[in-house]
C-alpha positions as a printed NumPy array, in Angstrom:
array([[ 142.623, -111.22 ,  -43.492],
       [ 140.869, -114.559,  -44.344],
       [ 141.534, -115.851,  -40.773],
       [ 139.686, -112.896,  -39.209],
       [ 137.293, -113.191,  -41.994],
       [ 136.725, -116.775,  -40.903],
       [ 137.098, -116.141,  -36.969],
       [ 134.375, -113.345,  -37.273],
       [ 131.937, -115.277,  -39.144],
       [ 132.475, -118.062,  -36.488],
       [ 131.639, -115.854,  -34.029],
       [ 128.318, -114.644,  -35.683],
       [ 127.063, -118.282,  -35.982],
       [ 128.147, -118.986,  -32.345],
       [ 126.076, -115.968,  -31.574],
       [ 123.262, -117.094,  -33.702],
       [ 123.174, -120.378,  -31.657],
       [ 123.521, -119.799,  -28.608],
       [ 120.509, -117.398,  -29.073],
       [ 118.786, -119.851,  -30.711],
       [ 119.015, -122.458,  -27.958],
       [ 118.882, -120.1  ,  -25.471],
       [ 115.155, -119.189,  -26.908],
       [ 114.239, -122.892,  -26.974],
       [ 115.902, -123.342,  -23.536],
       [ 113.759, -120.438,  -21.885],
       [ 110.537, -121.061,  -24.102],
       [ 111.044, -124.775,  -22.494],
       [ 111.442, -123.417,  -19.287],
       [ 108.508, -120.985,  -19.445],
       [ 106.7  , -124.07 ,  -20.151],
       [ 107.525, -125.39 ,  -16.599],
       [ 106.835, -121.981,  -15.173],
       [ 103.165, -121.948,  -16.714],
       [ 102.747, -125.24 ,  -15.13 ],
       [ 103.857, -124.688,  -11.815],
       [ 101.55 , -121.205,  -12.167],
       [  98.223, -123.385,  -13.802],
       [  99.137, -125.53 ,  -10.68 ],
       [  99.02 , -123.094,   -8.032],
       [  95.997, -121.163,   -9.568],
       [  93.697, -124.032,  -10.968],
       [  94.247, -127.181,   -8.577],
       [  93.258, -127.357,   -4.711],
       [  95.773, -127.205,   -2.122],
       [  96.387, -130.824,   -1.66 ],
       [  96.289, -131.519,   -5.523],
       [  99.022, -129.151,   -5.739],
       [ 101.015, -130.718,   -3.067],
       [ 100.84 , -133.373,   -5.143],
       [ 101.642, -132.335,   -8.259],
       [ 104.476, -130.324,   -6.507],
       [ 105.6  , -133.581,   -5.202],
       [ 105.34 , -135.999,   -8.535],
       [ 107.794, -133.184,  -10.227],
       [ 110.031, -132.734,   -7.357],
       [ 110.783, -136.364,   -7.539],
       [ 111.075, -136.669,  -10.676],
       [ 113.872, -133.484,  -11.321],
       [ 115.884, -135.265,   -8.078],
       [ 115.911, -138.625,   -9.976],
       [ 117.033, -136.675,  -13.682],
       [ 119.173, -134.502,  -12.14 ],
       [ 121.149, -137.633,   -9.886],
       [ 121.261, -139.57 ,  -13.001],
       [ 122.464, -137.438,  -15.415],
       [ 125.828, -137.148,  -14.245],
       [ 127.086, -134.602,  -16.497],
       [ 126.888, -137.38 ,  -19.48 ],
       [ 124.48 , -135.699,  -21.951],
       [ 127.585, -132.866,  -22.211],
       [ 130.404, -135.154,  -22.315],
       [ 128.89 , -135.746,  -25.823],
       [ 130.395, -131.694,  -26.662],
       [ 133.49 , -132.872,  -25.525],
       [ 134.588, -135.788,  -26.961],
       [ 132.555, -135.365,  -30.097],
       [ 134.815, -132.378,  -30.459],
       [ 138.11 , -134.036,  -29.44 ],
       [ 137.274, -137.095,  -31.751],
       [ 134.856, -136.777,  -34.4  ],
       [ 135.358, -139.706,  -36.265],
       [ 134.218, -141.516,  -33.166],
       [ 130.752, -139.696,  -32.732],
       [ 128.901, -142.622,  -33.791],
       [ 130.074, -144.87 ,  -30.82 ],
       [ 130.155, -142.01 ,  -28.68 ],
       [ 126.984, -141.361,  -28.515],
       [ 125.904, -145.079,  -28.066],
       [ 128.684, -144.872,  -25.168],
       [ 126.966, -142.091,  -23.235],
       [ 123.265, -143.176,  -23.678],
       [ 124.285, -146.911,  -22.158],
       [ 126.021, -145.744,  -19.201],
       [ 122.985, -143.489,  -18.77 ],
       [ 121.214, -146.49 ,  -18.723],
       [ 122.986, -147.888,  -16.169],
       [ 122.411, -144.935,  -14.235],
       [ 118.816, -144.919,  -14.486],
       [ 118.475, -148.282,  -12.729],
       [ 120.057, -147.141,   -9.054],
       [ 117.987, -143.851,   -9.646],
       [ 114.512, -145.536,   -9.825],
       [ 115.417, -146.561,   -6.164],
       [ 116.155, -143.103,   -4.764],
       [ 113.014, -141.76 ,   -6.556],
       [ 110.965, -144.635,   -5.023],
       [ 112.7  , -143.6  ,   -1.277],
       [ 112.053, -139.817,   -2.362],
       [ 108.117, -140.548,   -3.411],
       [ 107.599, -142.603,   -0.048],
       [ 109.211, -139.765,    2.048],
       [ 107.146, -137.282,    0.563],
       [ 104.091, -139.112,    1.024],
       [ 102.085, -138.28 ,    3.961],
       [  98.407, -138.702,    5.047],
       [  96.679, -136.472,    2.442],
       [  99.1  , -136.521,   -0.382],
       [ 100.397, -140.532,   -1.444],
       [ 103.283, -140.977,   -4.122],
       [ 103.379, -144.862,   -3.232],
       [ 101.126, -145.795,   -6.371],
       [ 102.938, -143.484,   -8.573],
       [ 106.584, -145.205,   -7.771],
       [ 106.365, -147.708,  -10.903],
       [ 105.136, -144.913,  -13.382],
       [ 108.264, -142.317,  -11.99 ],
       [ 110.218, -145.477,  -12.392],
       [ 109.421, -145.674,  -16.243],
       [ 109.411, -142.064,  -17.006],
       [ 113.144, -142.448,  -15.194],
       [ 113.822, -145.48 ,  -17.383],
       [ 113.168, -143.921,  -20.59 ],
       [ 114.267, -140.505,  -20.12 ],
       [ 117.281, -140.756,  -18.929],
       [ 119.509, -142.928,  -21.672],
       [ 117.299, -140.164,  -24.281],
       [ 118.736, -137.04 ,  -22.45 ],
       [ 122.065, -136.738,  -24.823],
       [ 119.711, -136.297,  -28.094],
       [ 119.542, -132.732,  -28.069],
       [ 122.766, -132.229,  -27.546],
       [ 123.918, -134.562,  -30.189],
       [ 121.727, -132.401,  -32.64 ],
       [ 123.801, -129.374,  -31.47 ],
       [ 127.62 , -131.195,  -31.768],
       [ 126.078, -132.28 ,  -35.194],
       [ 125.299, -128.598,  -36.763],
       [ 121.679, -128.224,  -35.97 ],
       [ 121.239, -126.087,  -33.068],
       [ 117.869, -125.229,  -34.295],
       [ 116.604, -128.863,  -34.884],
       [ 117.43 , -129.571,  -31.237],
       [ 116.393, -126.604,  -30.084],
       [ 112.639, -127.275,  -31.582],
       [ 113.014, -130.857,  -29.903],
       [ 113.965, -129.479,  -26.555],
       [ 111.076, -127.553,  -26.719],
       [ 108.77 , -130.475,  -27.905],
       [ 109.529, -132.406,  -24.527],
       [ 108.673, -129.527,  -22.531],
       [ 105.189, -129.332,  -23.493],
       [ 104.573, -133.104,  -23.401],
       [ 105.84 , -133.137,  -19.906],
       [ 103.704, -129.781,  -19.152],
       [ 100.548, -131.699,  -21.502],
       [ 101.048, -134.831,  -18.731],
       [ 100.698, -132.219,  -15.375],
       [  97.725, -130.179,  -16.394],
       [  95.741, -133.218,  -18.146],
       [  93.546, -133.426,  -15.074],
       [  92.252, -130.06 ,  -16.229],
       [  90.702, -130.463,  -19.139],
       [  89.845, -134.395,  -18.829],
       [  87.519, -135.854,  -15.989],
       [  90.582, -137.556,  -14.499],
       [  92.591, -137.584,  -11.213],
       [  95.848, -135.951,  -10.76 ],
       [  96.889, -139.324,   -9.839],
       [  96.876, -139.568,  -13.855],
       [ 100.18 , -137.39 ,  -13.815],
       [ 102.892, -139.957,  -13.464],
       [ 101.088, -142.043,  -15.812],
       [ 101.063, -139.689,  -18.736],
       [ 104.426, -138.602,  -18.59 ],
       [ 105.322, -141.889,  -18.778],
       [ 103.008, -142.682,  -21.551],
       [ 104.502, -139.196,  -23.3  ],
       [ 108.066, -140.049,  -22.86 ],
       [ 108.056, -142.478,  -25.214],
       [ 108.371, -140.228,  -27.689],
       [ 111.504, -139.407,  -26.288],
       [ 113.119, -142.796,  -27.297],
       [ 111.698, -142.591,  -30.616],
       [ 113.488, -138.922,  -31.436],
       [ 116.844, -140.405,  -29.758],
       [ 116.383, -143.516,  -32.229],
       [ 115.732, -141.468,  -35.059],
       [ 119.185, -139.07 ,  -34.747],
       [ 120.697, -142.507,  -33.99 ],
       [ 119.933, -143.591,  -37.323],
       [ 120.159, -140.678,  -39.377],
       [ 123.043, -138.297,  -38.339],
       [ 125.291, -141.143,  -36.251],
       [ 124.892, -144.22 ,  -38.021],
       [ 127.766, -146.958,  -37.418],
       [ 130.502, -147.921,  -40.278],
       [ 130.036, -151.416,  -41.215],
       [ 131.988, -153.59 ,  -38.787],
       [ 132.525, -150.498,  -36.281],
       [ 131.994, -151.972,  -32.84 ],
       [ 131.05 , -149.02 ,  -30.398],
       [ 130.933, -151.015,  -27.441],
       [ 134.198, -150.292,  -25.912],
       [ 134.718, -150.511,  -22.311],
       [ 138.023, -148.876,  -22.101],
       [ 136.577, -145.474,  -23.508],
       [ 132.985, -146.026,  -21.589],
       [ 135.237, -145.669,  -18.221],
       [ 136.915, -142.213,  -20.118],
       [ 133.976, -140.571,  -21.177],
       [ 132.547, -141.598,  -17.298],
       [ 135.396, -140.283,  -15.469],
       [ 135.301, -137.517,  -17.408],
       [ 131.569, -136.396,  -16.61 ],
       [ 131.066, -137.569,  -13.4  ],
       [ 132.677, -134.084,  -12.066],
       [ 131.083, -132.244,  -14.16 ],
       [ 128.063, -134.587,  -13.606],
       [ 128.334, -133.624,   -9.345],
       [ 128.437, -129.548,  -10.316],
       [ 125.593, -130.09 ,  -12.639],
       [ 123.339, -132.39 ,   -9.976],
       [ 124.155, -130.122,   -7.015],
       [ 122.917, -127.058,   -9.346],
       [ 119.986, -128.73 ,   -9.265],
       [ 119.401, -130.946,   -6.064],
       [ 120.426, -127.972,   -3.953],
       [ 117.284, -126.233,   -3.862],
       [ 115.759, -129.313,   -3.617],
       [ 117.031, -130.282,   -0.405],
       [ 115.399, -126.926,    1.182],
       [ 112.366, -128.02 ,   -0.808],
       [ 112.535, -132.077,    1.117],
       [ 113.931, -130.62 ,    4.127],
       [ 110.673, -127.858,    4.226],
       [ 108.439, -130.082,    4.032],
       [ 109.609, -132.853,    6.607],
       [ 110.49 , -130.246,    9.258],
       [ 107.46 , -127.686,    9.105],
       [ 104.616, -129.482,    6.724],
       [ 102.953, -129.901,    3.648],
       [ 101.052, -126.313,    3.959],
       [ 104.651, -124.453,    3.975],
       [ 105.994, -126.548,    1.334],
       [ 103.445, -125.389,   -1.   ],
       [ 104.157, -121.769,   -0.349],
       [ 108.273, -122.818,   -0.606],
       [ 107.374, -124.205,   -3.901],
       [ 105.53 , -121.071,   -4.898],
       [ 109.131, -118.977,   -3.833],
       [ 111.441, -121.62 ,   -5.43 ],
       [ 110.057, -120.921,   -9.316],
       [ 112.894, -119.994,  -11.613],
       [ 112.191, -117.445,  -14.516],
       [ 113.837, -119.208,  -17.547],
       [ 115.541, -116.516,  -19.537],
       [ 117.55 , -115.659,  -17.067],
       [ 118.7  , -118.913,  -15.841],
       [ 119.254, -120.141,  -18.891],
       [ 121.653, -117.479,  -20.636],
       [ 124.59 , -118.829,  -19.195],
       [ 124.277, -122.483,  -19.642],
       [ 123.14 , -121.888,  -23.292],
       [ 126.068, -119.699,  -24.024],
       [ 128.51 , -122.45 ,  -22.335],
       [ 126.8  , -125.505,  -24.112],
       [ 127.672, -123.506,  -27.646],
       [ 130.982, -122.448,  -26.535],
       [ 132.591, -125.156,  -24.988],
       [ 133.795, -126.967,  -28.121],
       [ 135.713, -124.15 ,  -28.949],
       [ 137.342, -123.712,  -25.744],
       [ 138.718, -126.745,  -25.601],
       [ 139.995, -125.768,  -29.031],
       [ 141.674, -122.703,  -27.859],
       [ 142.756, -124.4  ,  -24.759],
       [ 144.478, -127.505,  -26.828],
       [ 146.213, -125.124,  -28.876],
       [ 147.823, -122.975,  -26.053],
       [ 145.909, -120.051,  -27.592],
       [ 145.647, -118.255,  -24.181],
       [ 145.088, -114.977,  -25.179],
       [ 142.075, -115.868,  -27.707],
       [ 140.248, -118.127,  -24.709],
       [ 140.545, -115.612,  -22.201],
       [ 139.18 , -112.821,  -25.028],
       [ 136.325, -115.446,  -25.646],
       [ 135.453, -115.709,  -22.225],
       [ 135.305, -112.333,  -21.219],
       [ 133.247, -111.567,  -24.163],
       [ 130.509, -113.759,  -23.437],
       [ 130.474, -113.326,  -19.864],
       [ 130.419, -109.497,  -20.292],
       [ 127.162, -110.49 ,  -22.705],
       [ 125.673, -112.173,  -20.182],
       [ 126.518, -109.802,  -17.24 ],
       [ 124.678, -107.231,  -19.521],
       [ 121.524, -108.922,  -19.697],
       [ 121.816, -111.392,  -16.08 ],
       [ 122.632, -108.867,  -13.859],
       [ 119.63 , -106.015,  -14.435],
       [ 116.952, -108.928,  -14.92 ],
       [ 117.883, -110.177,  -11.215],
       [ 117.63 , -107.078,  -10.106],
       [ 114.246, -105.863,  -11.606],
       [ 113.038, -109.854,  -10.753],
       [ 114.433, -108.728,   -6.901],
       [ 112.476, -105.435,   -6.857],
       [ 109.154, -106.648,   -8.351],
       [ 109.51 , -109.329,   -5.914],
       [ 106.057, -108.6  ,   -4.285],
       [ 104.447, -108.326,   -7.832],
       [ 105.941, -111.432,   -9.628],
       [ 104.503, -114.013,   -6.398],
       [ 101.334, -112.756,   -6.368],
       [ 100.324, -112.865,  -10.059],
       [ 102.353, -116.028,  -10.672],
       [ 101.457, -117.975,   -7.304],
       [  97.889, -115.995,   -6.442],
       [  97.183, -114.619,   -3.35 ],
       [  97.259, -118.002,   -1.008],
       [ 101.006, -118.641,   -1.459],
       [ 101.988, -114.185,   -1.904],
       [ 102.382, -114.16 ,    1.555],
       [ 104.661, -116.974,    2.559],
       [ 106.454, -117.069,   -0.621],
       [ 107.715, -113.545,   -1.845],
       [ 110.568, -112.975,    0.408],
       [ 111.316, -116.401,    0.026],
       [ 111.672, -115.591,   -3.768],
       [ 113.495, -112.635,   -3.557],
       [ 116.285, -114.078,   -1.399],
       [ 116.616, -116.953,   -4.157],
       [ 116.873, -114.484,   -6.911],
       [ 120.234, -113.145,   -5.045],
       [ 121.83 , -116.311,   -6.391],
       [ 121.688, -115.102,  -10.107],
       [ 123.967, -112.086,   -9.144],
       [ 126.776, -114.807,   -9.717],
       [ 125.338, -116.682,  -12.341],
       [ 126.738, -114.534,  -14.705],
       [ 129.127, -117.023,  -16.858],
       [ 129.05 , -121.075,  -17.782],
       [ 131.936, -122.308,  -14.833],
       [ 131.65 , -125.831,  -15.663],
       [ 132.253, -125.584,  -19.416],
       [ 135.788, -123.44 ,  -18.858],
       [ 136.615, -125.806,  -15.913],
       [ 136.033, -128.957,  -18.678],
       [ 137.536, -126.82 ,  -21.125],
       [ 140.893, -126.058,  -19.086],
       [ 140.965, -130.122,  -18.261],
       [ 139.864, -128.766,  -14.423],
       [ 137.332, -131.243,  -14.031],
       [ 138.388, -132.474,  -10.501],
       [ 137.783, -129.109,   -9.476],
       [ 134.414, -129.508,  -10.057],
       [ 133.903, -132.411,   -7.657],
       [ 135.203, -130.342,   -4.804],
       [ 133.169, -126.782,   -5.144],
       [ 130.117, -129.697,   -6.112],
       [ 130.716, -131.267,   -2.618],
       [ 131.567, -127.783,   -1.059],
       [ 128.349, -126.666,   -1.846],
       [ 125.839, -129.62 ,   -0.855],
       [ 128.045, -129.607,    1.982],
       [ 127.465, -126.281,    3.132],
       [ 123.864, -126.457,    2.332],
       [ 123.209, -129.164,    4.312],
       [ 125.168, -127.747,    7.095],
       [ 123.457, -124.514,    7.073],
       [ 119.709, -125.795,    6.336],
       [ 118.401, -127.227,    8.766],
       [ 119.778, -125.056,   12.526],
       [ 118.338, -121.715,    9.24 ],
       [ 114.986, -123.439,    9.324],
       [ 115.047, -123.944,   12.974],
       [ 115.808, -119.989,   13.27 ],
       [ 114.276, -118.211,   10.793],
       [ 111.289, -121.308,    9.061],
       [ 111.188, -121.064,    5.209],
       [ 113.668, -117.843,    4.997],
       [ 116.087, -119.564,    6.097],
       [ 115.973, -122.374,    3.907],
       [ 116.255, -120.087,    0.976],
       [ 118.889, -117.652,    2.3  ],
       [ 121.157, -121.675,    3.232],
       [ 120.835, -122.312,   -0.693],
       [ 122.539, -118.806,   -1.434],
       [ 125.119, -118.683,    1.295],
       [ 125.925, -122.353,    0.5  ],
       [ 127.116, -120.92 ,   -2.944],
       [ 129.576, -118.451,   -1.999],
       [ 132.953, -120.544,   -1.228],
       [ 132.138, -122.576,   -3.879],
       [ 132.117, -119.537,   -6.348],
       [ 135.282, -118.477,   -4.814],
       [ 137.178, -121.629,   -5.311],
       [ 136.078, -121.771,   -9.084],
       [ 137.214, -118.077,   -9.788],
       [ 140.851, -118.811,   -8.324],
       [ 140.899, -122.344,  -10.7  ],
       [ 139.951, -120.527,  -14.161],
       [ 142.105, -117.433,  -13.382],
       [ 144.868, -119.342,  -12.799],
       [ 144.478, -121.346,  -16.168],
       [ 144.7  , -118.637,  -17.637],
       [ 147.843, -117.289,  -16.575],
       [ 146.571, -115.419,  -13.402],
       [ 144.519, -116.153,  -11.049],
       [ 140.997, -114.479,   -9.425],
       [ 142.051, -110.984,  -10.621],
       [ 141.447, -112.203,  -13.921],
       [ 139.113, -114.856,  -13.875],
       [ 136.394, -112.289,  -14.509],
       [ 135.985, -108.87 ,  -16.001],
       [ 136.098, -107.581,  -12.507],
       [ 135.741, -104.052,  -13.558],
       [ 132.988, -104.509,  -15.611],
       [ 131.415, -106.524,  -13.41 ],
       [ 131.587, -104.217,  -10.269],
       [ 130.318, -101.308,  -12.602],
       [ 127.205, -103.377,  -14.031],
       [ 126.461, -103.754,  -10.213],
       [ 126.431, -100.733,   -9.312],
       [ 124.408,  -99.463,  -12.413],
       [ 121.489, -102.033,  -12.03 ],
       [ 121.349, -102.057,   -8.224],
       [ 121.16 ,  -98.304,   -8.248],
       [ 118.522,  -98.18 ,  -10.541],
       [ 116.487, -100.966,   -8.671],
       [ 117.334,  -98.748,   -5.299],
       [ 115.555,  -96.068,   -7.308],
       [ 112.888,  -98.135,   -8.403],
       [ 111.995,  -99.428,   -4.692],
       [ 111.79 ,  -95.868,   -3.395],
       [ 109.183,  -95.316,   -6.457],
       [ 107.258,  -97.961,   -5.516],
       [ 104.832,  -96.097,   -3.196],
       [ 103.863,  -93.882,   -5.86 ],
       [ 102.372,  -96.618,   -7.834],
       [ 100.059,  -98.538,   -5.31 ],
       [  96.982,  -97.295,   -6.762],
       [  97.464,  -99.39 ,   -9.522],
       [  96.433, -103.364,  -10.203],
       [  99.104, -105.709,   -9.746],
       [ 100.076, -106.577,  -13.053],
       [  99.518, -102.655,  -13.969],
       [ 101.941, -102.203,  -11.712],
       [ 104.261, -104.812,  -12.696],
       [ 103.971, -103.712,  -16.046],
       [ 105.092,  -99.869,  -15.221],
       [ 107.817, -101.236,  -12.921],
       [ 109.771, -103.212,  -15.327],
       [ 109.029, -100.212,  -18.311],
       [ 110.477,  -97.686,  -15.848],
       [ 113.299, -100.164,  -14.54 ],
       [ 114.52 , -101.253,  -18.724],
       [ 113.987,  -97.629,  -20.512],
       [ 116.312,  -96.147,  -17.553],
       [ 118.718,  -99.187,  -17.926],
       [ 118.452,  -99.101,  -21.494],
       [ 119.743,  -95.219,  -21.246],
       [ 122.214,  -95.427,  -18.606],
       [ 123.225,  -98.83 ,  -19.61 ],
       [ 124.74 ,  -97.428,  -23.028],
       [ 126.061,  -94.058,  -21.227],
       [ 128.041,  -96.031,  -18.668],
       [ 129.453,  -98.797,  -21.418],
       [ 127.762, -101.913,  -19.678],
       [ 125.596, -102.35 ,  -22.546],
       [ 126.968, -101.648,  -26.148],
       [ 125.166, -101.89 ,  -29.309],
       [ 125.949, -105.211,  -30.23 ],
       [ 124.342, -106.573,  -26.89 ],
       [ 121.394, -104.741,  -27.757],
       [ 120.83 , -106.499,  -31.076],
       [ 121.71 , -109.934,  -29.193],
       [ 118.993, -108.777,  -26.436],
       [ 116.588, -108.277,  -29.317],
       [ 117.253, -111.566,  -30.436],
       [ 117.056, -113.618,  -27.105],
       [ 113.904, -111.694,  -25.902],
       [ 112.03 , -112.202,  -29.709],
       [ 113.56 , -115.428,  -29.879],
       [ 115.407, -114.756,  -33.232],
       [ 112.289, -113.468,  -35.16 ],
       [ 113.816, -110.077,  -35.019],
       [ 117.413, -110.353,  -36.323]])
């Protein structure tokens, strides 16, 4: 009775966490959201292309160096805690080593997407140090978390955010340039170091006489994340080839309005990996130990969560397509950019579990380099002749497609670590029937929408989404795709744990 005692309280902290982080992760992410909208609304069309194109770079040079390291501190911070100390000296130095081929592919990226009216060139060597310092800094939130304090780093995740959103809308409230940008998130970013530093020192300080410069375990802990690194950098750099290949094939006018479609809506991109980044240590657990039956219970659990809350936001984000573009990217981007959007938010019908983290967890890794190349593959494939035949909608519906075989491939791996294969790599049944509820109420929604046209645009938005969440809330709990305890984890993610 203890054990359950124990395994149930577990559970409620995991909870707890993840919805914790998952708050800061979102809040963090609204942050970029309100700057990409301040962007579009406040500055003029070429400052935007600019700022546009300082942040691009900047995400393609992050997300090539990260290489999956800042998680490989879960890992083997769980496998070998009496090492954490060295580990987490391990992982920021090869970061470092990262960061210095990945100044060189920001400084190509900023030169390609310079043109006439809009020129990165003098911004290279402040990207470069923003690149320097951020990247060996990245694994001190998630050293926070592998330490006990989800909320700490949670608080410090957010704290980044709105330096980084401080340094793009500066030239908005001071008489400066946006050529300023680069500068101040370089200037910022210091603070990153000093925060990494400080957890150095405090929660991982070394033993006396414990060397943690070990090249033997540096090569682990790098072969290791570099799979997981590719799935986690093609997450990210596959939009952003649409966004590089947009704006070299039809111009700096449609990039903007691409830009516009490509924004992300945080909470609901960020369920998954939050859940996964809390989770993982304790699937390797249940993995190590054989405990099948307990990691595939796990598993389906959270995924089921996160189908519950993933699958109706897409939907609603998909029917309110029209709505969402034109009060977040005003009327000068609504046109070329809502369909754009609405094929992205497709994508997040899938995005309903953390793949990497299982894949880690079920010593897959190597799978992970082949769906990574599968899908930057296929993208790149598929982009340009969709550009050529359908302009900016094509781009967008490449980046989807491209994630299908993938997908596919990384079902049949974690079903068959588990003891089956794709037939029970998901709660298929579930899944199919929290389809079918949410796209039948957005098909119902859609066919409303005429009815409400005589209302403003965020009036509208605003009856939409009540209409589309009372009727999912209702038929949600009749059909079983929502139960009670999701509702009180809802109520926690959307009032980011003030409401318990």
């Amino acid at each position: 009775m203890s054990a359950v005692s124990d395994l149930a309280a577990q559970r409620k902290k995991d909870a707890k966490d993840a919805a914790v982080y998952v708050a800061a992760r979102s809040l963090a992410g609204m942050l970029l959201l309100v700057t990409y909208v301040i962007a579009l609304h406040k500055y003029s069309e070429i400052e935007f292309r600019y700022v546009a194109a300082v942040l691009l770079v900047y995400e393609t040079a992050i997300a090539l160096g990260s290489l999956g390291l800042p998680d490989a501190v879960f890992y083997f911070i769980g496998k070998t805690p009496e090492r954490a100390a060295a580990i987490v000296r391990q992982v920021s130095t090869l970061l470092l080593g990262a960061a210095i081929p990945v100044t060189l592919v920001g400084a190509i990226a900023a030169v390609v997407m310079s043109d006439a009216e809009v020129d990165l060139v003098a911004a290279i060597p402040w990207l470069a140090l923003v690149i320097l310092i951020e990247l060996p800094t990245q694994p001190a939130v998630n050293q926070l978390i592998a330490h006990g304090y989800a909320g700490t780093a949670s608080a410090l995740y957010f704290a980044f955010a709105a330096l980084r959103t401080g340094a793009a809308v500066a030239p908005l409230v001071l008489p400066v340039s946006v050529t300023i940008i680069p500068v101040a998130m370089a200037v910022l970013g210091i603070s990153r170091l000093a925060a990494h530093l400080a957890i150095l020192w405090k929660l991982y300080p070394l033993a006396p006489a414990e060397k943690w410069f070990d090249k033997l375990q540096m090569k682990t802990i790098l072969l290791w994340a570099i799979p997981a690194g590719l799935a986690a950098t093609v997450g990210k750099i596959n939009p952003q080839v649409d966004k590089y290949t947009v704006k070299l094939m039809l111009g700096g006018e449609v990039f903007s309005h691409y830009t516009a479609a490509a924004l992300e809506i945080p909470l609901v991109t960020m369920i998954p990996y939050a859940i996964g980044a809390v989770m993982q240590v304790r699937y390797v657990r249940l993995f190590a130990q054989g405990n099948l039956v307990e990691l595939r219970s796990l598993w389906y659990s959270n995924v089921e969560k996160t189908i519950a809350v993933v699958l109706p936001l897409a939907v609603l984000l998909i029917v309110t397509g029209p709505e969402v573009v034109l009060l977040l990217a005003s009327e000068k981007h609504a046109a070329g950019a809502t369909v754009p959007f609405q094929i992205f938010t497709v994508v997040l019908l899938h995005r309903v579990a953390a793949y990497g983290p299982m894949l880690q967890a079920t010593n897959q890794t190597p799978v992970l380099v082949k769906t990574s190349l599968l899908i930057l593959g296929s993208n790149l494939i598929l982009t340009v002749p969709c550009v050529l035949l359908f302009g900016a909608y094509g781009a967008a519906i490449a980046t989807v497609v491209a994630n299908v075989p993938a997908w596919l491939v990384t079902l049949d791996r974690i079903g068959n670590a588990m003891g089956g294969g794709t037939s029970i790599a998901l709660p298929w049944r579930f899944y199919l029937r929290g389809l079918l509820v949410t796209g039948g109420l957005g098909l119902g929604l859609w066919l409303a929408r005429p009815y409400l046209h005589g209302m403003s645009t965020a009036a509208r938005l605003g009856a939409m989404s009540g209409i589309y969440i009372g009727a999912y809330l209702v038929v949600g709990r009749l059909t079983r795709v929502l139960t009670a305890a999701d509702l009180v984890q809802l109520r926690r993610w959307v009032t980011f744990g003030v409401w318990k």
